[in-house]
Coordinates of N, CA and C and ligand atoms in Angstrom, one line a residue:
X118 N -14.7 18.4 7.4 CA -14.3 17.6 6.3 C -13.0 16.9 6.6
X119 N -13.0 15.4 6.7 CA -11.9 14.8 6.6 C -11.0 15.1 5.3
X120 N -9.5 15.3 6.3 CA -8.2 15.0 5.2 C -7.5 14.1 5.4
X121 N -6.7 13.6 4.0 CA -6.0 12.4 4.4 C -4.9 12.6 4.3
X122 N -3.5 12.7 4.1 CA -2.5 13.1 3.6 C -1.8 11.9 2.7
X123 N -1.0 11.6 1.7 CA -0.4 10.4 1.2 C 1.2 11.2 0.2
X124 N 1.5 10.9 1.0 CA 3.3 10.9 0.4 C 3.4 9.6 -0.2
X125 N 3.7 9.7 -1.2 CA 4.4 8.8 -2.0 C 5.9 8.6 -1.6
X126 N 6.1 7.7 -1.1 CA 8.3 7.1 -0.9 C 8.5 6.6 -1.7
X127 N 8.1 6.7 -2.8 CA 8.4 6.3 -4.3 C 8.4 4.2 -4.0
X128 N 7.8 3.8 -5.3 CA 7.5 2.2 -5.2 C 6.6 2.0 -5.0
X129 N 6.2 1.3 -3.5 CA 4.7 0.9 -3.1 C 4.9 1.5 -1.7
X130 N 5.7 2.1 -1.7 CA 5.9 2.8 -0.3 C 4.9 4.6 -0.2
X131 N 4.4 4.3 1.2 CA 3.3 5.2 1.0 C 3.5 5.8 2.7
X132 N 3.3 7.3 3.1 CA 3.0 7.3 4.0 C 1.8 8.0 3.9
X133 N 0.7 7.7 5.1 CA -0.2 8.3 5.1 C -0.9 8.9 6.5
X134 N -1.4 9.8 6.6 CA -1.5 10.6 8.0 C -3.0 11.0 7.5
X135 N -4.1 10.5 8.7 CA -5.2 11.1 8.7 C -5.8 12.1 9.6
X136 N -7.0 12.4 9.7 CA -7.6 13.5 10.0 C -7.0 13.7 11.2
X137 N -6.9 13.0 12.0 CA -6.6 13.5 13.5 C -5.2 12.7 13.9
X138 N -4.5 13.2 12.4 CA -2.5 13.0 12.9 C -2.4 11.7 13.1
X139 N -3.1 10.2 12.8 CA -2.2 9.1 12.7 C -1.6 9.0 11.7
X140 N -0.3 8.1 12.2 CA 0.7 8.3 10.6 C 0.5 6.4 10.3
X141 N 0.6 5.7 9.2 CA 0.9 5.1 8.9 C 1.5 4.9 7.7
X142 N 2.3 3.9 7.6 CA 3.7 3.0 6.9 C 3.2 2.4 6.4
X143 N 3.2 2.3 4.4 CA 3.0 1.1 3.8 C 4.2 0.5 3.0
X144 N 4.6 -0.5 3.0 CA 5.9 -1.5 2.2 C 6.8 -0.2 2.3
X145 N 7.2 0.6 3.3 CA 8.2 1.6 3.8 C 9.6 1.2 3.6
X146 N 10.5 1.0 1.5 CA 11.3 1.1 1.5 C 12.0 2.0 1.1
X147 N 12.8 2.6 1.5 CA 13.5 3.9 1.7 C 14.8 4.1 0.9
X148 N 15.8 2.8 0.9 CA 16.8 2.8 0.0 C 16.6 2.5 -0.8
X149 N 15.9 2.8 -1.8 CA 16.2 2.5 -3.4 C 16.3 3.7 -4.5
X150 N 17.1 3.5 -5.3 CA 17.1 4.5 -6.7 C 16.7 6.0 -6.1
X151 N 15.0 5.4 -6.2 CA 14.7 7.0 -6.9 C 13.8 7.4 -5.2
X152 N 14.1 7.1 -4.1 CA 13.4 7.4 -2.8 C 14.4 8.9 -2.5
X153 N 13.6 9.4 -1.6 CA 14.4 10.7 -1.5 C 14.0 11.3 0.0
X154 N 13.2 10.2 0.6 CA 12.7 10.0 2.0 C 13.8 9.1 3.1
X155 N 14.4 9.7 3.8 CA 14.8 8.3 4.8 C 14.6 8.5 5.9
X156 N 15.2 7.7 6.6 CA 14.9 7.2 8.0 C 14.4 7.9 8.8
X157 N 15.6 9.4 9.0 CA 15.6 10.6 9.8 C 14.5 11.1 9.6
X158 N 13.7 11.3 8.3 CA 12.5 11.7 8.0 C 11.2 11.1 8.5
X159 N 11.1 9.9 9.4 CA 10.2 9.3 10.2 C 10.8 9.9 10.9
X160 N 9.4 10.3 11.9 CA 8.6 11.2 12.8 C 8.3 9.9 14.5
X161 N 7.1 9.7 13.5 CA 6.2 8.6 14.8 C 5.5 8.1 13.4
X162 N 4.9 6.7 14.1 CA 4.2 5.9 13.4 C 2.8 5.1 14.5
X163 N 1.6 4.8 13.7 CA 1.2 4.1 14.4 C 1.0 2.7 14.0
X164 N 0.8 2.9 12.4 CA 1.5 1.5 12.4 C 2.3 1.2 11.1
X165 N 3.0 0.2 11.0 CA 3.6 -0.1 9.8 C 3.6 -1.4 8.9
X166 N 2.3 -1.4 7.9 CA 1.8 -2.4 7.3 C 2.8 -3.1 6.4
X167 N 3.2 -4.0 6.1 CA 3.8 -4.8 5.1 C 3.0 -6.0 4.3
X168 N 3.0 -5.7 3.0 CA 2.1 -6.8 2.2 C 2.6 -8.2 2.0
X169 N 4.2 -8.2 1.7 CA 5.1 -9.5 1.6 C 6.7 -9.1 2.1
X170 N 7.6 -10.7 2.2 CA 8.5 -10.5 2.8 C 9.2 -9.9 1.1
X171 N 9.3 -9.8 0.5 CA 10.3 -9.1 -0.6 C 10.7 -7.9 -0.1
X172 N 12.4 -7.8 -0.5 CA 13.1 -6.9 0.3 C 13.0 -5.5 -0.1
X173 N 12.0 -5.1 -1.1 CA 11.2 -4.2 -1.8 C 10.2 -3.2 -1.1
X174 N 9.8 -4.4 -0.2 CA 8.2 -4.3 0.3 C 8.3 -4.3 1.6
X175 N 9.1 -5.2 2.4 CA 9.8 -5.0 3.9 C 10.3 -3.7 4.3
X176 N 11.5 -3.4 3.0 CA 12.1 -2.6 3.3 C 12.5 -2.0 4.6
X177 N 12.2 -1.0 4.9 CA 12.4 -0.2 6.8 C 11.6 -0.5 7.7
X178 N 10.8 -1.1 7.4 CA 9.5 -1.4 8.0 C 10.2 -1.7 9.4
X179 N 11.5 -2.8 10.0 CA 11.4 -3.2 11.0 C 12.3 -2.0 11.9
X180 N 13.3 -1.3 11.1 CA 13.4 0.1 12.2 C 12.6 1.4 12.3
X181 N 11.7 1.4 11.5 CA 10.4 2.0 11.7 C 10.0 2.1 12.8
X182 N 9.9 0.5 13.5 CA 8.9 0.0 14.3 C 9.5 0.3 15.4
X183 N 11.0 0.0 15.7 CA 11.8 0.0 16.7 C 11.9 1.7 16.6
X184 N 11.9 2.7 16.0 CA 11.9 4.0 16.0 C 10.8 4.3 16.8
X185 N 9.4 3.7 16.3 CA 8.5 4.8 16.4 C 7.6 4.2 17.6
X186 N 7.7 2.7 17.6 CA 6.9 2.1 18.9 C 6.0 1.4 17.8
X187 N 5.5 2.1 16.5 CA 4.4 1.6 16.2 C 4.1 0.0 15.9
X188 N 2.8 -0.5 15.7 CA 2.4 -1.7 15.0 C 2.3 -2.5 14.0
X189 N 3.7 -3.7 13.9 CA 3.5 -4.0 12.5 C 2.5 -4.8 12.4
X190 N 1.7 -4.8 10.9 CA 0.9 -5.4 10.4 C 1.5 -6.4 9.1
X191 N 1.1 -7.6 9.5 CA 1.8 -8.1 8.2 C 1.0 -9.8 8.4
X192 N 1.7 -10.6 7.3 CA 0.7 -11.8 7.3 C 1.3 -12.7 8.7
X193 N 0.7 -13.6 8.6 CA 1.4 -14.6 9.7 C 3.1 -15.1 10.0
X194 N 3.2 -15.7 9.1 CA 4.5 -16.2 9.0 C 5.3 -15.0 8.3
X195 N 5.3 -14.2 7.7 CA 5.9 -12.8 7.5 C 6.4 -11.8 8.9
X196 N 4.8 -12.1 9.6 CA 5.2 -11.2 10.6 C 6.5 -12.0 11.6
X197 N 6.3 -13.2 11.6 CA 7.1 -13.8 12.5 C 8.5 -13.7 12.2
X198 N 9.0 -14.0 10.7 CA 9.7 -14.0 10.3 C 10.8 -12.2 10.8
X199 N 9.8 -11.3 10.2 CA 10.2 -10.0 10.6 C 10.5 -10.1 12.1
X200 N 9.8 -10.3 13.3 CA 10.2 -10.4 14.3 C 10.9 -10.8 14.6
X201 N 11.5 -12.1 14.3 CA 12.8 -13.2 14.4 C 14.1 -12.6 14.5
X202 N 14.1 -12.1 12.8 CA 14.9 -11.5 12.2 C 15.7 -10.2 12.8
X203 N 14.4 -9.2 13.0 CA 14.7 -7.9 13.1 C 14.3 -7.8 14.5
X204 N 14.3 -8.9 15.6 CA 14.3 -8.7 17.4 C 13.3 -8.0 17.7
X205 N 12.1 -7.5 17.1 CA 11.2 -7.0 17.6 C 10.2 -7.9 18.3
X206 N 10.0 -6.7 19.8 CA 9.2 -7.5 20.4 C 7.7 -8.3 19.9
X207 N 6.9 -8.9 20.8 CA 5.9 -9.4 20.4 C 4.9 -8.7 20.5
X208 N 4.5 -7.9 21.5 CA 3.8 -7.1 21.4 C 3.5 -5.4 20.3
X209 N 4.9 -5.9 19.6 CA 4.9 -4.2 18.8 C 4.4 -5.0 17.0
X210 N 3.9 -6.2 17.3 CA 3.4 -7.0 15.9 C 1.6 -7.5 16.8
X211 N 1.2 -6.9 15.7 CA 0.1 -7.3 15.1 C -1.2 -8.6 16.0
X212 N -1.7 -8.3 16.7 CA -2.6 -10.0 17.3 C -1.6 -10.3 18.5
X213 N -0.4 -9.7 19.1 CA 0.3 -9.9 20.3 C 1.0 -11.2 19.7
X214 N 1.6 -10.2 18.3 CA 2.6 -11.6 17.6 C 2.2 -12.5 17.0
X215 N 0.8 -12.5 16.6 CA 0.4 -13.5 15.8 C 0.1 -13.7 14.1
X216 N 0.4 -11.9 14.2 CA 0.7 -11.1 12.8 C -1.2 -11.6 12.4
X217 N -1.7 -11.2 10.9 CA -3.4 -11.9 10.8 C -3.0 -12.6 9.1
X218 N -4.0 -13.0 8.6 CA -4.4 -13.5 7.4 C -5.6 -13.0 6.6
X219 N -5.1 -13.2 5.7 CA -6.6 -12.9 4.7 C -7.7 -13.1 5.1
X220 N -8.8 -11.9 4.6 CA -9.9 -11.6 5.5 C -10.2 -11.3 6.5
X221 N -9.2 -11.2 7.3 CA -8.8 -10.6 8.8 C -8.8 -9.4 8.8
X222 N -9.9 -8.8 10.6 CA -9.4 -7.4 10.3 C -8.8 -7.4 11.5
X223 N -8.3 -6.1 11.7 CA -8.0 -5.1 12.7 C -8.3 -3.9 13.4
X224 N -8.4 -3.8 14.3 CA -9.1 -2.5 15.0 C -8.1 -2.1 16.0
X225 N -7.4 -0.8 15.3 CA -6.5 -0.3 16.2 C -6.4 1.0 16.0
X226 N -6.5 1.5 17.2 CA -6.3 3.2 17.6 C -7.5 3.8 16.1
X227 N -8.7 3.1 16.8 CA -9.6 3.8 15.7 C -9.5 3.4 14.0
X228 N -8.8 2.5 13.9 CA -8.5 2.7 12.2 C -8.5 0.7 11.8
X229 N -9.4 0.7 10.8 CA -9.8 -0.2 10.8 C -8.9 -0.9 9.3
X230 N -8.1 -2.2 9.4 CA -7.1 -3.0 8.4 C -7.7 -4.4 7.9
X231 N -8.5 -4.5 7.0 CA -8.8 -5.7 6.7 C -7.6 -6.0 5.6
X232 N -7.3 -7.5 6.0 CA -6.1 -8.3 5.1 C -6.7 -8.7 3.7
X233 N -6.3 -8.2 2.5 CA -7.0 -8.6 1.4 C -5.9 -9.7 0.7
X234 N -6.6 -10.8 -0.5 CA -5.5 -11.5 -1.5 C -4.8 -10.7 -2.6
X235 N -3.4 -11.0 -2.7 CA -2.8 -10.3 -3.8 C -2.1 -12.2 -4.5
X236 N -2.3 -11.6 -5.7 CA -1.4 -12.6 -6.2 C -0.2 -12.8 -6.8
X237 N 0.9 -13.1 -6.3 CA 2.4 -13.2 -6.2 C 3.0 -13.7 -5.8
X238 N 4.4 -13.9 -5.4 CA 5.2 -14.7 -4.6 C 5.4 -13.8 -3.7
X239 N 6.1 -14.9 -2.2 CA 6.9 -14.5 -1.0 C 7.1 -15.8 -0.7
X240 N 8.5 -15.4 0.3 CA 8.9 -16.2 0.7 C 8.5 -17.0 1.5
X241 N 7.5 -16.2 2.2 CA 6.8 -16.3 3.8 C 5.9 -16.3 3.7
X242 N 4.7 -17.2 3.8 CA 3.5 -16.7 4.1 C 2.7 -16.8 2.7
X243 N 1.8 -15.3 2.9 CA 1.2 -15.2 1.5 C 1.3 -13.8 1.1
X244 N 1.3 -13.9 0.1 CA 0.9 -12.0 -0.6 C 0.1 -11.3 0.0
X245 N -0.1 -10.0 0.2 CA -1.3 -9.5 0.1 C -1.8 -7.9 0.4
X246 N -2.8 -7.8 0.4 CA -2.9 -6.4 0.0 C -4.1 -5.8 1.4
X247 N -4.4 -4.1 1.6 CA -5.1 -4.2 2.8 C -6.1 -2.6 2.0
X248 N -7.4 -2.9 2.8 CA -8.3 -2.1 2.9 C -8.3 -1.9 4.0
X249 N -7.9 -0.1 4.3 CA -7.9 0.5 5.6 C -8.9 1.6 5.5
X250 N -9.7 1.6 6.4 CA -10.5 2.6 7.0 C -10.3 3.5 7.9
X251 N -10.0 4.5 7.4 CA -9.6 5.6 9.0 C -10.4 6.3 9.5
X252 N -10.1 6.4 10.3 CA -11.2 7.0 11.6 C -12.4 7.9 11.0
X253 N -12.2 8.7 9.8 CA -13.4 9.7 9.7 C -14.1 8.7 8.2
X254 N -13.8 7.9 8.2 CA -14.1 7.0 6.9 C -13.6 6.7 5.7
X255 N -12.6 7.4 5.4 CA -11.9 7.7 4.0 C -11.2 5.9 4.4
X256 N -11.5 5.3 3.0 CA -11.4 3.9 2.7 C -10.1 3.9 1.1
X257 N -8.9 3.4 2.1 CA -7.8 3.7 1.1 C -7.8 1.9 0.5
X258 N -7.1 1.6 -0.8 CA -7.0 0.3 -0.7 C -5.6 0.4 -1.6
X259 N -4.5 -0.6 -0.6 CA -3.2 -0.7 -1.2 C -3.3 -2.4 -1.9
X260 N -2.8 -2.3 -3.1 CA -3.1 -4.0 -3.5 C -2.2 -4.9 -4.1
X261 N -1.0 -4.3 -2.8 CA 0.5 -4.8 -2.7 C 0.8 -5.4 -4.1
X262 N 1.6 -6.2 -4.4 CA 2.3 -6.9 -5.4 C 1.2 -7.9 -6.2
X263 N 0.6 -7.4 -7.3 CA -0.4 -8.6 -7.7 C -0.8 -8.2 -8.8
X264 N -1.1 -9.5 -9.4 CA -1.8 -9.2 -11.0 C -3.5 -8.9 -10.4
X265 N -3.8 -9.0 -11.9 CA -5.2 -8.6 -11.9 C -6.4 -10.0 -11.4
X266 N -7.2 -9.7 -10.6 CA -8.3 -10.6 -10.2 C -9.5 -10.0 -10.0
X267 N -10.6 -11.0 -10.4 CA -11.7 -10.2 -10.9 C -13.0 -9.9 -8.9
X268 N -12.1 -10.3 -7.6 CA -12.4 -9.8 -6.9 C -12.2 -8.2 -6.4
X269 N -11.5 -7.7 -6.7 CA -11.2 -6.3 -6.6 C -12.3 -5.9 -7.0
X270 N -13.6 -6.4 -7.8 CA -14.6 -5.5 -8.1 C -15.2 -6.0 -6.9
X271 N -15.8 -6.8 -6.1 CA -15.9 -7.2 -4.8 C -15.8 -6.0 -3.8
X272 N -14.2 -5.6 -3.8 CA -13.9 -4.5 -2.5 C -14.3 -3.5 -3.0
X273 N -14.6 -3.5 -4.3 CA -15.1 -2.0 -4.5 C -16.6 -1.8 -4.4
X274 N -17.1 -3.2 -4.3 CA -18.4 -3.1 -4.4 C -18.4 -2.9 -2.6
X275 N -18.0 -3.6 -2.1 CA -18.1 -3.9 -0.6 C -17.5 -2.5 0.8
X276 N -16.4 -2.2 0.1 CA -15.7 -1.1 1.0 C -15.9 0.1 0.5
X277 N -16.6 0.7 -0.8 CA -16.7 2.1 -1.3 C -15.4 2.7 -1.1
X278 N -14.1 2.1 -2.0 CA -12.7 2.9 -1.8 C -13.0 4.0 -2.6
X279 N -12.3 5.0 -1.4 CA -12.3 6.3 -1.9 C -10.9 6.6 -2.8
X280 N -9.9 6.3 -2.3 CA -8.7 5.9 -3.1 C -7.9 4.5 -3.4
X281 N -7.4 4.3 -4.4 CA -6.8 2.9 -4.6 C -5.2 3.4 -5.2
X282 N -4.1 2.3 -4.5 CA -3.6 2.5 -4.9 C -2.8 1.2 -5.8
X283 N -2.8 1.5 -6.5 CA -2.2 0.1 -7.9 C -0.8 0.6 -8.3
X284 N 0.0 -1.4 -8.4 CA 1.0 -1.1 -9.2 C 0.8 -1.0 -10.8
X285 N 1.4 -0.7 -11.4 CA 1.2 -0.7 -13.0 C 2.3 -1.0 -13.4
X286 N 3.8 -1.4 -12.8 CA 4.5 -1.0 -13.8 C 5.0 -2.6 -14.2
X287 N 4.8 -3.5 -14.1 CA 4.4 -4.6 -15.7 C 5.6 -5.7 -14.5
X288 N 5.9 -6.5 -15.4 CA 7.2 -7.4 -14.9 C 6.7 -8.5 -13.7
X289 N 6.7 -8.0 -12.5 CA 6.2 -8.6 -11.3 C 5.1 -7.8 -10.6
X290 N 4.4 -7.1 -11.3 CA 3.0 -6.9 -10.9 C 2.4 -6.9 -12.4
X291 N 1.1 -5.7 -12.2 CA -0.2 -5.4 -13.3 C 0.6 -3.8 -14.1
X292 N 0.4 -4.7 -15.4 CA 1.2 -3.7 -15.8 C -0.3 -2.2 -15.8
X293 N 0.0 -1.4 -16.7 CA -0.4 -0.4 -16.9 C -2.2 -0.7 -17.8
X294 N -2.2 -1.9 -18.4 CA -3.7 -2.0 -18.8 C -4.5 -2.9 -18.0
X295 N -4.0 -3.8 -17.4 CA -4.3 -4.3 -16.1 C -4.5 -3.5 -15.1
X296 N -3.9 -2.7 -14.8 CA -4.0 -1.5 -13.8 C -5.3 -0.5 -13.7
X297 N -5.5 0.0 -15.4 CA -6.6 0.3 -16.0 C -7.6 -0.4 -15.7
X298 N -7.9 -1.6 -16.0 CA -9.3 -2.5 -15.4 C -8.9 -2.3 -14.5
X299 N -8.4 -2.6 -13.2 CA -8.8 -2.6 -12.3 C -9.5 -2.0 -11.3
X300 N -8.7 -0.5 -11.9 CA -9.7 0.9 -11.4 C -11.3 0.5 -11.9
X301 N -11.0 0.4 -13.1 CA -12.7 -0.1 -13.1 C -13.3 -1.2 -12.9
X302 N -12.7 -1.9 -12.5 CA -13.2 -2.8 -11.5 C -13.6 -2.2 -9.9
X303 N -12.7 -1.6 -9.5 CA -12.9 -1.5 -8.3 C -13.6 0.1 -8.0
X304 N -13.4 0.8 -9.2 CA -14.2 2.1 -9.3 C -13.9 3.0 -8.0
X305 N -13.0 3.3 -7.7 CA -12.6 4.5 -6.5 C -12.6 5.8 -6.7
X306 N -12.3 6.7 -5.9 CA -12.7 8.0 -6.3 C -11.4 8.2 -6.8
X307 N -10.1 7.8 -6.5 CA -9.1 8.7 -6.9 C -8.3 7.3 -7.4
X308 N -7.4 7.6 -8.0 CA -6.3 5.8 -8.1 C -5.1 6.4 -8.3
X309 N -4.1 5.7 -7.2 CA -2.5 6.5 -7.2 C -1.7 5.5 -8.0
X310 N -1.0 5.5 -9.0 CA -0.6 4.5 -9.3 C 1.2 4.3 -8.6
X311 N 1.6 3.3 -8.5 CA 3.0 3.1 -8.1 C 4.1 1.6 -8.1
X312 N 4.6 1.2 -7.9 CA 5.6 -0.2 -8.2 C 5.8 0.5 -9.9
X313 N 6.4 1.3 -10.0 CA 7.0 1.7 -11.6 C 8.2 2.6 -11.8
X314 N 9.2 2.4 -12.2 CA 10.0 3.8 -12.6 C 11.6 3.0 -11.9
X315 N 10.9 2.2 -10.9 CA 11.8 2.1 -9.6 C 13.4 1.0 -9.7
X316 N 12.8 0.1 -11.2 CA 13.9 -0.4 -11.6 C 13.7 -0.5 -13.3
X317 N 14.6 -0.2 -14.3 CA 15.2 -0.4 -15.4 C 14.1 -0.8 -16.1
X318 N 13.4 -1.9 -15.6 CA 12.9 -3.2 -16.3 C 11.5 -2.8 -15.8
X319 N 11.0 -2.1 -15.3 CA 9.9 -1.8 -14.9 C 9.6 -0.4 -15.7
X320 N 7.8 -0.4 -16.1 CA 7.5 0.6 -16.5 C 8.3 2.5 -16.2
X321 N 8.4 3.1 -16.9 CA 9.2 4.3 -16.1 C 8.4 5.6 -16.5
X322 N 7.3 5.6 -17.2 CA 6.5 6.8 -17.0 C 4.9 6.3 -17.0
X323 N 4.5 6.6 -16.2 CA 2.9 6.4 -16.0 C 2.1 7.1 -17.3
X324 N 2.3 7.4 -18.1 CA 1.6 8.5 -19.2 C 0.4 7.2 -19.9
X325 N 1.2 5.8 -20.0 CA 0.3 5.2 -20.6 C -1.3 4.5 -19.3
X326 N -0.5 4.4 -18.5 CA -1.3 4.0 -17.5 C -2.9 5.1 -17.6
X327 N -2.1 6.4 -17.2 CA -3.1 7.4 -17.4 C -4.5 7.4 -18.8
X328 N -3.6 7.3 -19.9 CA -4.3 7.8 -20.7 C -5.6 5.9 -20.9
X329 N -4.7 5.0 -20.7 CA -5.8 3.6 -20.6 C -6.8 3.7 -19.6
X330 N -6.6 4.4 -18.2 CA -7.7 4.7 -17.5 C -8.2 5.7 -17.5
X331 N -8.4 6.4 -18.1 CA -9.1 7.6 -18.7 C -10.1 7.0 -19.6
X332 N -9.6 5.9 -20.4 CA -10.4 5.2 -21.2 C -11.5 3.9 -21.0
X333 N -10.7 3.5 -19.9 CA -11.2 2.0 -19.3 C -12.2 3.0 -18.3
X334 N -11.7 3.6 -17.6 CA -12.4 3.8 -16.1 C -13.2 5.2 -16.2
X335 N -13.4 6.6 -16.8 CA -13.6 7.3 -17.2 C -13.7 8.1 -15.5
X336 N -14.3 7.5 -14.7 CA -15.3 8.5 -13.6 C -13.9 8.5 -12.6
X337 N -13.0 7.7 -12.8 CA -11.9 7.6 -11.5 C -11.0 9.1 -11.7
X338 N -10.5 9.3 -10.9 CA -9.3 10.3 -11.5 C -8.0 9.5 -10.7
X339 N -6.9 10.3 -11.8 CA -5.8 9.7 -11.5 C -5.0 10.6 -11.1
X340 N -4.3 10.0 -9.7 CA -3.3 11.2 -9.4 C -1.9 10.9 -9.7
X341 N -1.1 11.2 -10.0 CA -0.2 10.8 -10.3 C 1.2 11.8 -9.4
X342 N 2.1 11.2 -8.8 CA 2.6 11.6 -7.6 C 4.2 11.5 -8.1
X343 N 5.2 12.3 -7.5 CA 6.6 12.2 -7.6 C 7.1 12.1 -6.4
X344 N 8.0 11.5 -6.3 CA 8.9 10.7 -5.1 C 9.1 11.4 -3.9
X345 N 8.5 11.8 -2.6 CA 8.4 12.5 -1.7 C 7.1 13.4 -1.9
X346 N 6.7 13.4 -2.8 CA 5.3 14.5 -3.2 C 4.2 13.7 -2.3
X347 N 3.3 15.5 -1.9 CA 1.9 15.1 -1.2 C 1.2 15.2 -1.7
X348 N -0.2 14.2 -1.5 CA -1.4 14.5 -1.9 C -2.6 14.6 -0.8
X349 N -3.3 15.8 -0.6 CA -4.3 15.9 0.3 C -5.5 15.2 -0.4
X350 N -6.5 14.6 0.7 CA -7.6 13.5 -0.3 C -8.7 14.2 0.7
X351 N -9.1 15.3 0.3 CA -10.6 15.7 1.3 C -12.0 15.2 0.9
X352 N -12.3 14.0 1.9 CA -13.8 13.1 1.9 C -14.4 14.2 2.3
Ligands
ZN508 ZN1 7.6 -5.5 -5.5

């Protein structure tokens, strides 16, 4: 039986380590508020995905890369940008530097990254969010910075996510009843919620999120995670 591991770094920041010890990095920001994970606490990485250039969502991502060797994944002009910026070679990004775009996948060290749309701003590029498949099949879906769209029932129809992870906490993403449909839109086995708590102005307790998907979504379960906290996901 596959396990998956998923630390929450509080935000949209996720680490996750599959069956056979790859680690990957999602929107890996480490300095803020309420993170309680840093730098020293990366290990190794294989790769380190970024959904947009917001400094939210970048965050460590580019000394990650330079730490760990691993792969950033990011959109086209994001990825370039990051590489410019943060001197990383071409080879430790994505396509041999070409970073990918929506609907694009990836096939690396076994684990499979299709580029999905999010709807939002960046500076760079475009938004967006990724359905990854790891090696023993467990189908996670991160759905970076974005309101609600009625494709997400799409990937759930199409990739059978076993976990989803959604923002909820309102402002610059889906707040907490948006978040709700969407689980049921996209119907996964588990839904982590996150982008909440993290600034003032943003949602700061998930209680409502929970109890609307409980209601909207019934069959999903919700995990609900604290800042450095693990969750094991056995497919
Ligand atoms: Zn954000």
């Amino acid at each position: 039986m596959g396990k998956t591991t998923f630390k929450w770094l509080s935000h949209s920041g996720f680490q996750i380590t599959s069956t056979t010890g790859k680690v990957l990095y999602i929107d890996p920001w480490l300095e803020n508020p309420i993170s309680s994970f840093g730098l020293a606490e990366v290990k190794g990485a294989t790769m380190i995905l970024v959904t947009h250039d917001h400094f939210d969502h970048v965050g460590q991502a580019p000394e990650i890369v330079k730490k760990t060797g691993g792969l950033l994944v990011a959109n086209v002009e994001t990825a370039r940008r990051i590489q410019s910026e943060s001197h990383i070679s071409a080879e430790k990004v994505c396509y041999f530097g070409s970073g990918m775009n929506i609907g694009g996948n990836l096939l690396y060290e076994g684990i499979t990254v299709t580029m999905t749309q999010a709807f939002h701003s960046t500076a760079s590029g475009a938004p967006c969010g990724y359905i990854i498949k790891l090696e023993d099949g467990t189908t996670i879906y991160h759905a970076g910075d974005t309101g609600i769209f009625d494709s997400m029932k799409t990937f759930g129809h199409f990739y059978k996510i076993d976990v989803a992870l959604l923002p909820i906490g309102g402002v610059f993403t889906m707040d907490p009843l948006q978040a709700a449909w969407a689980a049921k839109m996209i119907s996964p086995k588990k839904v982590i919620p996150m982008h909440y708590k993290t600034f003032p102005i943003l949602v700061q307790d998930p209680k409502e999120f929970v109890d609307l998907a409980e209601r909207e979504a019934p069959g999903v379960e919700v995990v609900v995670m604290n800042p450095g906290e693990e969750y094991v996901y056995t497919k």
